[in-house]
């Protein structure tokens, strides 16, 4: 007996078949026969294996193509970021003239503009500091020159004062000798000569 809507497998001439059967009924709902569809399972198995094989090959090719597309898309996406990082590294090393190309997405362009503005401001400040340092160095050199000249004048004056002091010491020594002679001088003897 075959149940209504059931699947069955059977062999015909050594070939495996699979079939589905449906009851046929009359107006009084009596079974008058069965209708079914059968298919060679070996052939279907071969078709399934071929389809699965082709599907796997298609999946492999699709995955490979997808990876290639992603590789180039990611490379293109990150190229402006790599260029930006390269320029930022140059700026970080003191090359304030380095600028970032303003291309890419809106956010990348805005970021590039901001970094370029920052680099321009740093370059301006660096130039201002260099100018200030140069001017200060010039002033220090001028003041140093003036101090050296004043120091030379003071040294010359010191030498003159030492000479004058030396002469004064000689005169003082002479005056001291005279004083000693006067103090030792006996005035009584002078009075007695009168």
PDB file of C-alpha atoms in Angstrom:
ATOM      1  CA  UNK A   1       0.000   0.000   0.000  1.00  0.00           C
ATOM      2  CA  UNK A   2       1.204   3.522  -0.842  1.00  0.00           C
ATOM      3  CA  UNK A   3       0.236   6.343   1.488  1.00  0.00           C
ATOM      4  CA  UNK A   4      -1.067   9.546   0.049  1.00  0.00           C
ATOM      5  CA  UNK A   5       1.649  12.195  -0.552  1.00  0.00           C
ATOM      6  CA  UNK A   6       4.436   9.944   0.655  1.00  0.00           C
ATOM      7  CA  UNK A   7       7.876   9.454  -0.764  1.00  0.00           C
ATOM      8  CA  UNK A   8       9.107   6.027  -1.751  1.00  0.00           C
ATOM      9  CA  UNK A   9      12.317   4.612  -3.233  1.00  0.00           C
ATOM     10  CA  UNK A  10      12.491   1.477  -5.364  1.00  0.00           C
ATOM     11  CA  UNK A  11      14.674  -0.316  -7.895  1.00  0.00           C
ATOM     12  CA  UNK A  12      13.753  -0.827 -11.533  1.00  0.00           C
ATOM     13  CA  UNK A  13      16.228  -2.854 -13.595  1.00  0.00           C
ATOM     14  CA  UNK A  14      18.870  -2.206 -10.934  1.00  0.00           C
ATOM     15  CA  UNK A  15      18.466   1.587 -11.083  1.00  0.00           C
ATOM     16  CA  UNK A  16      17.321   3.369  -7.962  1.00  0.00           C
ATOM     17  CA  UNK A  17      14.289   5.600  -8.353  1.00  0.00           C
ATOM     18  CA  UNK A  18      12.545   7.920  -5.969  1.00  0.00           C
ATOM     19  CA  UNK A  19       8.839   8.759  -6.315  1.00  0.00           C
ATOM     20  CA  UNK A  20       6.009  10.721  -4.783  1.00  0.00           C
ATOM     21  CA  UNK A  21       2.481   9.488  -5.105  1.00  0.00           C
ATOM     22  CA  UNK A  22      -0.907  11.136  -4.764  1.00  0.00           C
ATOM     23  CA  UNK A  23      -4.246   9.421  -4.514  1.00  0.00           C
ATOM     24  CA  UNK A  24      -6.826  10.072  -7.198  1.00  0.00           C
ATOM     25  CA  UNK A  25     -10.425  10.188  -5.899  1.00  0.00           C
ATOM     26  CA  UNK A  26     -13.775  10.363  -7.552  1.00  0.00           C
ATOM     27  CA  UNK A  27     -16.748  12.556  -6.679  1.00  0.00           C
ATOM     28  CA  UNK A  28     -17.718  10.280  -3.878  1.00  0.00           C
ATOM     29  CA  UNK A  29     -14.248  10.497  -2.423  1.00  0.00           C
ATOM     30  CA  UNK A  30     -13.309   6.920  -3.306  1.00  0.00           C
ATOM     31  CA  UNK A  31      -9.691   6.125  -4.316  1.00  0.00           C
ATOM     32  CA  UNK A  32      -9.731   5.305  -7.977  1.00  0.00           C
ATOM     33  CA  UNK A  33      -5.958   5.264  -8.513  1.00  0.00           C
ATOM     34  CA  UNK A  34      -2.618   6.805  -7.810  1.00  0.00           C
ATOM     35  CA  UNK A  35      -0.620   9.312  -9.737  1.00  0.00           C
ATOM     36  CA  UNK A  36       3.058   9.753  -9.063  1.00  0.00           C
ATOM     37  CA  UNK A  37       6.255  11.224 -10.293  1.00  0.00           C
ATOM     38  CA  UNK A  38       9.485   9.273 -10.232  1.00  0.00           C
ATOM     39  CA  UNK A  39      13.021  10.243 -10.967  1.00  0.00           C
ATOM     40  CA  UNK A  40      16.273   8.384 -11.487  1.00  0.00           C
ATOM     41  CA  UNK A  41      18.117   9.053  -8.156  1.00  0.00           C
ATOM     42  CA  UNK A  42      21.548   8.231  -9.572  1.00  0.00           C
ATOM     43  CA  UNK A  43      21.040  10.898 -12.210  1.00  0.00           C
ATOM     44  CA  UNK A  44      19.734  13.388  -9.615  1.00  0.00           C
ATOM     45  CA  UNK A  45      22.650  12.580  -7.312  1.00  0.00           C
ATOM     46  CA  UNK A  46      25.049  13.263 -10.195  1.00  0.00           C
ATOM     47  CA  UNK A  47      23.257  16.540 -10.977  1.00  0.00           C
ATOM     48  CA  UNK A  48      23.325  17.514  -7.277  1.00  0.00           C
ATOM     49  CA  UNK A  49      27.039  16.810  -7.006  1.00  0.00           C
ATOM     50  CA  UNK A  50      27.722  18.796 -10.154  1.00  0.00           C
ATOM     51  CA  UNK A  51      25.553  21.656  -8.893  1.00  0.00           C
ATOM     52  CA  UNK A  52      27.263  21.623  -5.500  1.00  0.00           C
ATOM     53  CA  UNK A  53      30.678  21.512  -7.151  1.00  0.00           C
ATOM     54  CA  UNK A  54      29.747  24.392  -9.463  1.00  0.00           C
ATOM     55  CA  UNK A  55      28.267  26.308  -6.526  1.00  0.00           C
ATOM     56  CA  UNK A  56      31.462  25.877  -4.483  1.00  0.00           C
ATOM     57  CA  UNK A  57      33.582  26.964  -7.441  1.00  0.00           C
ATOM     58  CA  UNK A  58      31.350  29.998  -7.928  1.00  0.00           C
ATOM     59  CA  UNK A  59      31.609  30.813  -4.208  1.00  0.00           C
ATOM     60  CA  UNK A  60      35.409  30.533  -4.322  1.00  0.00           C
ATOM     61  CA  UNK A  61      35.655  32.803  -7.362  1.00  0.00           C
ATOM     62  CA  UNK A  62      33.160  35.264  -5.847  1.00  0.00           C
ATOM     63  CA  UNK A  63      35.095  35.333  -2.564  1.00  0.00           C
ATOM     64  CA  UNK A  64      38.382  35.859  -4.397  1.00  0.00           C
ATOM     65  CA  UNK A  65      36.910  38.684  -6.501  1.00  0.00           C
ATOM     66  CA  UNK A  66      35.398  40.210  -3.357  1.00  0.00           C
ATOM     67  CA  UNK A  67      38.762  40.109  -1.564  1.00  0.00           C
ATOM     68  CA  UNK A  68      40.489  41.708  -4.556  1.00  0.00           C
ATOM     69  CA  UNK A  69      37.857  44.457  -4.702  1.00  0.00           C
ATOM     70  CA  UNK A  70      38.117  44.996  -0.941  1.00  0.00           C
ATOM     71  CA  UNK A  71      41.925  45.101  -1.118  1.00  0.00           C
ATOM     72  CA  UNK A  72      41.877  47.874  -3.714  1.00  0.00           C
ATOM     73  CA  UNK A  73      38.919  49.668  -2.092  1.00  0.00           C
ATOM     74  CA  UNK A  74      40.604  49.660   1.319  1.00  0.00           C
ATOM     75  CA  UNK A  75      43.885  50.711  -0.272  1.00  0.00           C
ATOM     76  CA  UNK A  76      42.115  53.575  -2.006  1.00  0.00           C
ATOM     77  CA  UNK A  77      40.218  54.453   1.150  1.00  0.00           C
ATOM     78  CA  UNK A  78      43.337  54.532   3.334  1.00  0.00           C
ATOM     79  CA  UNK A  79      45.699  56.128   0.795  1.00  0.00           C
ATOM     80  CA  UNK A  80      44.724  59.682   1.825  1.00  0.00           C
ATOM     81  CA  UNK A  81      45.179  58.691   5.466  1.00  0.00           C
ATOM     82  CA  UNK A  82      48.643  57.252   4.759  1.00  0.00           C
ATOM     83  CA  UNK A  83      49.603  60.419   2.860  1.00  0.00           C
ATOM     84  CA  UNK A  84      48.229  62.505   5.719  1.00  0.00           C
ATOM     85  CA  UNK A  85      50.217  60.519   8.291  1.00  0.00           C
ATOM     86  CA  UNK A  86      53.352  60.920   6.189  1.00  0.00           C
ATOM     87  CA  UNK A  87      52.901  64.707   6.047  1.00  0.00           C
ATOM     88  CA  UNK A  88      52.053  64.877   9.754  1.00  0.00           C
ATOM     89  CA  UNK A  89      55.257  62.948  10.530  1.00  0.00           C
ATOM     90  CA  UNK A  90      57.240  65.464   8.434  1.00  0.00           C
ATOM     91  CA  UNK A  91      55.631  68.317  10.354  1.00  0.00           C
ATOM     92  CA  UNK A  92      56.410  66.503  13.605  1.00  0.00           C
ATOM     93  CA  UNK A  93      60.072  66.313  12.547  1.00  0.00           C
ATOM     94  CA  UNK A  94      60.179  70.088  12.107  1.00  0.00           C
ATOM     95  CA  UNK A  95      59.437  70.421   8.384  1.00  0.00           C
ATOM     96  CA  UNK A  96      56.642  72.968   8.820  1.00  0.00           C
ATOM     97  CA  UNK A  97      56.495  73.615   5.065  1.00  0.00           C
ATOM     98  CA  UNK A  98      55.030  70.127   4.507  1.00  0.00           C
ATOM     99  CA  UNK A  99      51.366  70.231   3.535  1.00  0.00           C
ATOM    100  CA  UNK A 100      48.654  67.610   3.184  1.00  0.00           C
ATOM    101  CA  UNK A 101      46.852  67.234  -0.139  1.00  0.00           C
ATOM    102  CA  UNK A 102      43.237  68.208   0.387  1.00  0.00           C
ATOM    103  CA  UNK A 103      41.539  65.319  -1.366  1.00  0.00           C
ATOM    104  CA  UNK A 104      39.294  62.489  -0.306  1.00  0.00           C
ATOM    105  CA  UNK A 105      36.060  62.448   1.641  1.00  0.00           C
ATOM    106  CA  UNK A 106      34.602  65.517   3.336  1.00  0.00           C
ATOM    107  CA  UNK A 107      36.021  64.600   6.746  1.00  0.00           C
ATOM    108  CA  UNK A 108      39.481  63.878   5.302  1.00  0.00           C
ATOM    109  CA  UNK A 109      39.516  67.229   3.484  1.00  0.00           C
ATOM    110  CA  UNK A 110      38.429  69.064   6.664  1.00  0.00           C
ATOM    111  CA  UNK A 111      41.111  67.287   8.680  1.00  0.00           C
ATOM    112  CA  UNK A 112      43.728  68.076   6.014  1.00  0.00           C
ATOM    113  CA  UNK A 113      42.737  71.756   6.046  1.00  0.00           C
ATOM    114  CA  UNK A 114      42.990  71.861   9.840  1.00  0.00           C
ATOM    115  CA  UNK A 115      46.413  70.209   9.881  1.00  0.00           C
ATOM    116  CA  UNK A 116      47.645  72.497   7.083  1.00  0.00           C
ATOM    117  CA  UNK A 117      46.396  75.536   8.998  1.00  0.00           C
ATOM    118  CA  UNK A 118      48.121  74.264  12.135  1.00  0.00           C
ATOM    119  CA  UNK A 119      51.380  73.685  10.209  1.00  0.00           C
ATOM    120  CA  UNK A 120      51.137  77.189   8.718  1.00  0.00           C
ATOM    121  CA  UNK A 121      50.639  78.682  12.183  1.00  0.00           C
ATOM    122  CA  UNK A 122      53.537  76.668  13.617  1.00  0.00           C
ATOM    123  CA  UNK A 123      55.719  77.747  10.681  1.00  0.00           C
ATOM    124  CA  UNK A 124      54.763  81.410  11.278  1.00  0.00           C
ATOM    125  CA  UNK A 125      55.528  81.124  14.994  1.00  0.00           C
ATOM    126  CA  UNK A 126      58.781  79.299  14.320  1.00  0.00           C
ATOM    127  CA  UNK A 127      59.810  82.040  11.888  1.00  0.00           C
ATOM    128  CA  UNK A 128      58.838  84.696  14.425  1.00  0.00           C
ATOM    129  CA  UNK A 129      60.851  82.918  17.138  1.00  0.00           C
ATOM    130  CA  UNK A 130      63.864  82.621  14.841  1.00  0.00           C
ATOM    131  CA  UNK A 131      63.624  86.320  14.029  1.00  0.00           C
ATOM    132  CA  UNK A 132      63.260  87.184  17.721  1.00  0.00           C
ATOM    133  CA  UNK A 133      66.203  84.940  18.630  1.00  0.00           C
ATOM    134  CA  UNK A 134      68.317  86.519  15.889  1.00  0.00           C
ATOM    135  CA  UNK A 135      67.448  90.031  17.105  1.00  0.00           C
ATOM    136  CA  UNK A 136      68.158  89.043  20.708  1.00  0.00           C
ATOM    137  CA  UNK A 137      71.464  87.502  19.672  1.00  0.00           C
ATOM    138  CA  UNK A 138      72.357  90.729  17.864  1.00  0.00           C
ATOM    139  CA  UNK A 139      71.482  92.744  20.986  1.00  0.00           C
ATOM    140  CA  UNK A 140      73.470  90.381  23.217  1.00  0.00           C
ATOM    141  CA  UNK A 141      76.443  90.633  20.861  1.00  0.00           C
ATOM    142  CA  UNK A 142      76.153  94.449  20.848  1.00  0.00           C
ATOM    143  CA  UNK A 143      75.890  94.571  24.653  1.00  0.00           C
ATOM    144  CA  UNK A 144      78.783  92.151  24.989  1.00  0.00           C
ATOM    145  CA  UNK A 145      80.882  94.353  22.700  1.00  0.00           C
ATOM    146  CA  UNK A 146      79.935  97.433  24.769  1.00  0.00           C
ATOM    147  CA  UNK A 147      80.775  95.603  28.003  1.00  0.00           C
ATOM    148  CA  UNK A 148      84.127  94.463  26.607  1.00  0.00           C
ATOM    149  CA  UNK A 149      84.903  98.062  25.619  1.00  0.00           C
ATOM    150  CA  UNK A 150      83.816  99.363  29.054  1.00  0.00           C
ATOM    151  CA  UNK A 151      85.810  96.620  30.723  1.00  0.00           C
ATOM    152  CA  UNK A 152      88.886  97.643  28.721  1.00  0.00           C
ATOM    153  CA  UNK A 153      88.326 101.281  29.745  1.00  0.00           C
ATOM    154  CA  UNK A 154      87.954 100.244  33.383  1.00  0.00           C
ATOM    155  CA  UNK A 155      91.088  98.131  33.169  1.00  0.00           C
ATOM    156  CA  UNK A 156      92.987 101.058  31.676  1.00  0.00           C
ATOM    157  CA  UNK A 157      91.607 103.337  34.417  1.00  0.00           C
ATOM    158  CA  UNK A 158      92.600 100.773  37.044  1.00  0.00           C
ATOM    159  CA  UNK A 159      96.143 100.714  35.686  1.00  0.00           C
ATOM    160  CA  UNK A 160      96.271 104.531  35.804  1.00  0.00           C
ATOM    161  CA  UNK A 161      94.941 104.466  39.369  1.00  0.00           C
ATOM    162  CA  UNK A 162      97.571 101.893  40.302  1.00  0.00           C
ATOM    163  CA  UNK A 163     100.296 104.183  38.876  1.00  0.00           C
ATOM    164  CA  UNK A 164      98.857 107.192  40.711  1.00  0.00           C
ATOM    165  CA  UNK A 165      98.551 105.131  43.888  1.00  0.00           C
ATOM    166  CA  UNK A 166     102.119 103.971  43.453  1.00  0.00           C
ATOM    167  CA  UNK A 167     103.294 107.616  43.089  1.00  0.00           C
ATOM    168  CA  UNK A 168     101.156 108.601  46.088  1.00  0.00           C
ATOM    169  CA  UNK A 169     102.692 105.823  48.126  1.00  0.00           C
ATOM    170  CA  UNK A 170     106.165 107.043  47.127  1.00  0.00           C
ATOM    171  CA  UNK A 171     105.250 110.638  48.054  1.00  0.00           C
ATOM    172  CA  UNK A 172     103.630 109.433  51.260  1.00  0.00           C
ATOM    173  CA  UNK A 173     106.771 107.489  52.096  1.00  0.00           C
ATOM    174  CA  UNK A 174     108.848 110.609  51.375  1.00  0.00           C
ATOM    175  CA  UNK A 175     106.482 112.693  53.524  1.00  0.00           C
ATOM    176  CA  UNK A 176     106.719 110.129  56.325  1.00  0.00           C
ATOM    177  CA  UNK A 177     110.529 110.340  56.241  1.00  0.00           C
ATOM    178  CA  UNK A 178     110.382 114.105  56.375  1.00  0.00           C
ATOM    179  CA  UNK A 179     107.946 113.883  59.264  1.00  0.00           C
ATOM    180  CA  UNK A 180     110.245 111.538  61.091  1.00  0.00           C
ATOM    181  CA  UNK A 181     113.118 113.929  60.533  1.00  0.00           C
ATOM    182  CA  UNK A 182     111.073 116.809  61.822  1.00  0.00           C
ATOM    183  CA  UNK A 183     109.856 114.882  64.816  1.00  0.00           C
ATOM    184  CA  UNK A 184     113.404 113.792  65.623  1.00  0.00           C
ATOM    185  CA  UNK A 185     114.702 117.256  65.138  1.00  0.00           C
ATOM    186  CA  UNK A 186     115.618 118.906  68.349  1.00  0.00           C
ATOM    187  CA  UNK A 187     114.021 122.369  68.446  1.00  0.00           C
ATOM    188  CA  UNK A 188     115.903 123.245  71.590  1.00  0.00           C
ATOM    189  CA  UNK A 189     119.069 123.173  69.692  1.00  0.00           C
ATOM    190  CA  UNK A 190     117.572 125.607  67.271  1.00  0.00           C
ATOM    191  CA  UNK A 191     116.511 127.929  70.094  1.00  0.00           C
ATOM    192  CA  UNK A 192     119.951 127.738  71.499  1.00  0.00           C
ATOM    193  CA  UNK A 193     121.406 129.005  68.291  1.00  0.00           C
ATOM    194  CA  UNK A 194     119.460 132.136  68.591  1.00  0.00           C
TER     195      UNK A 194
END
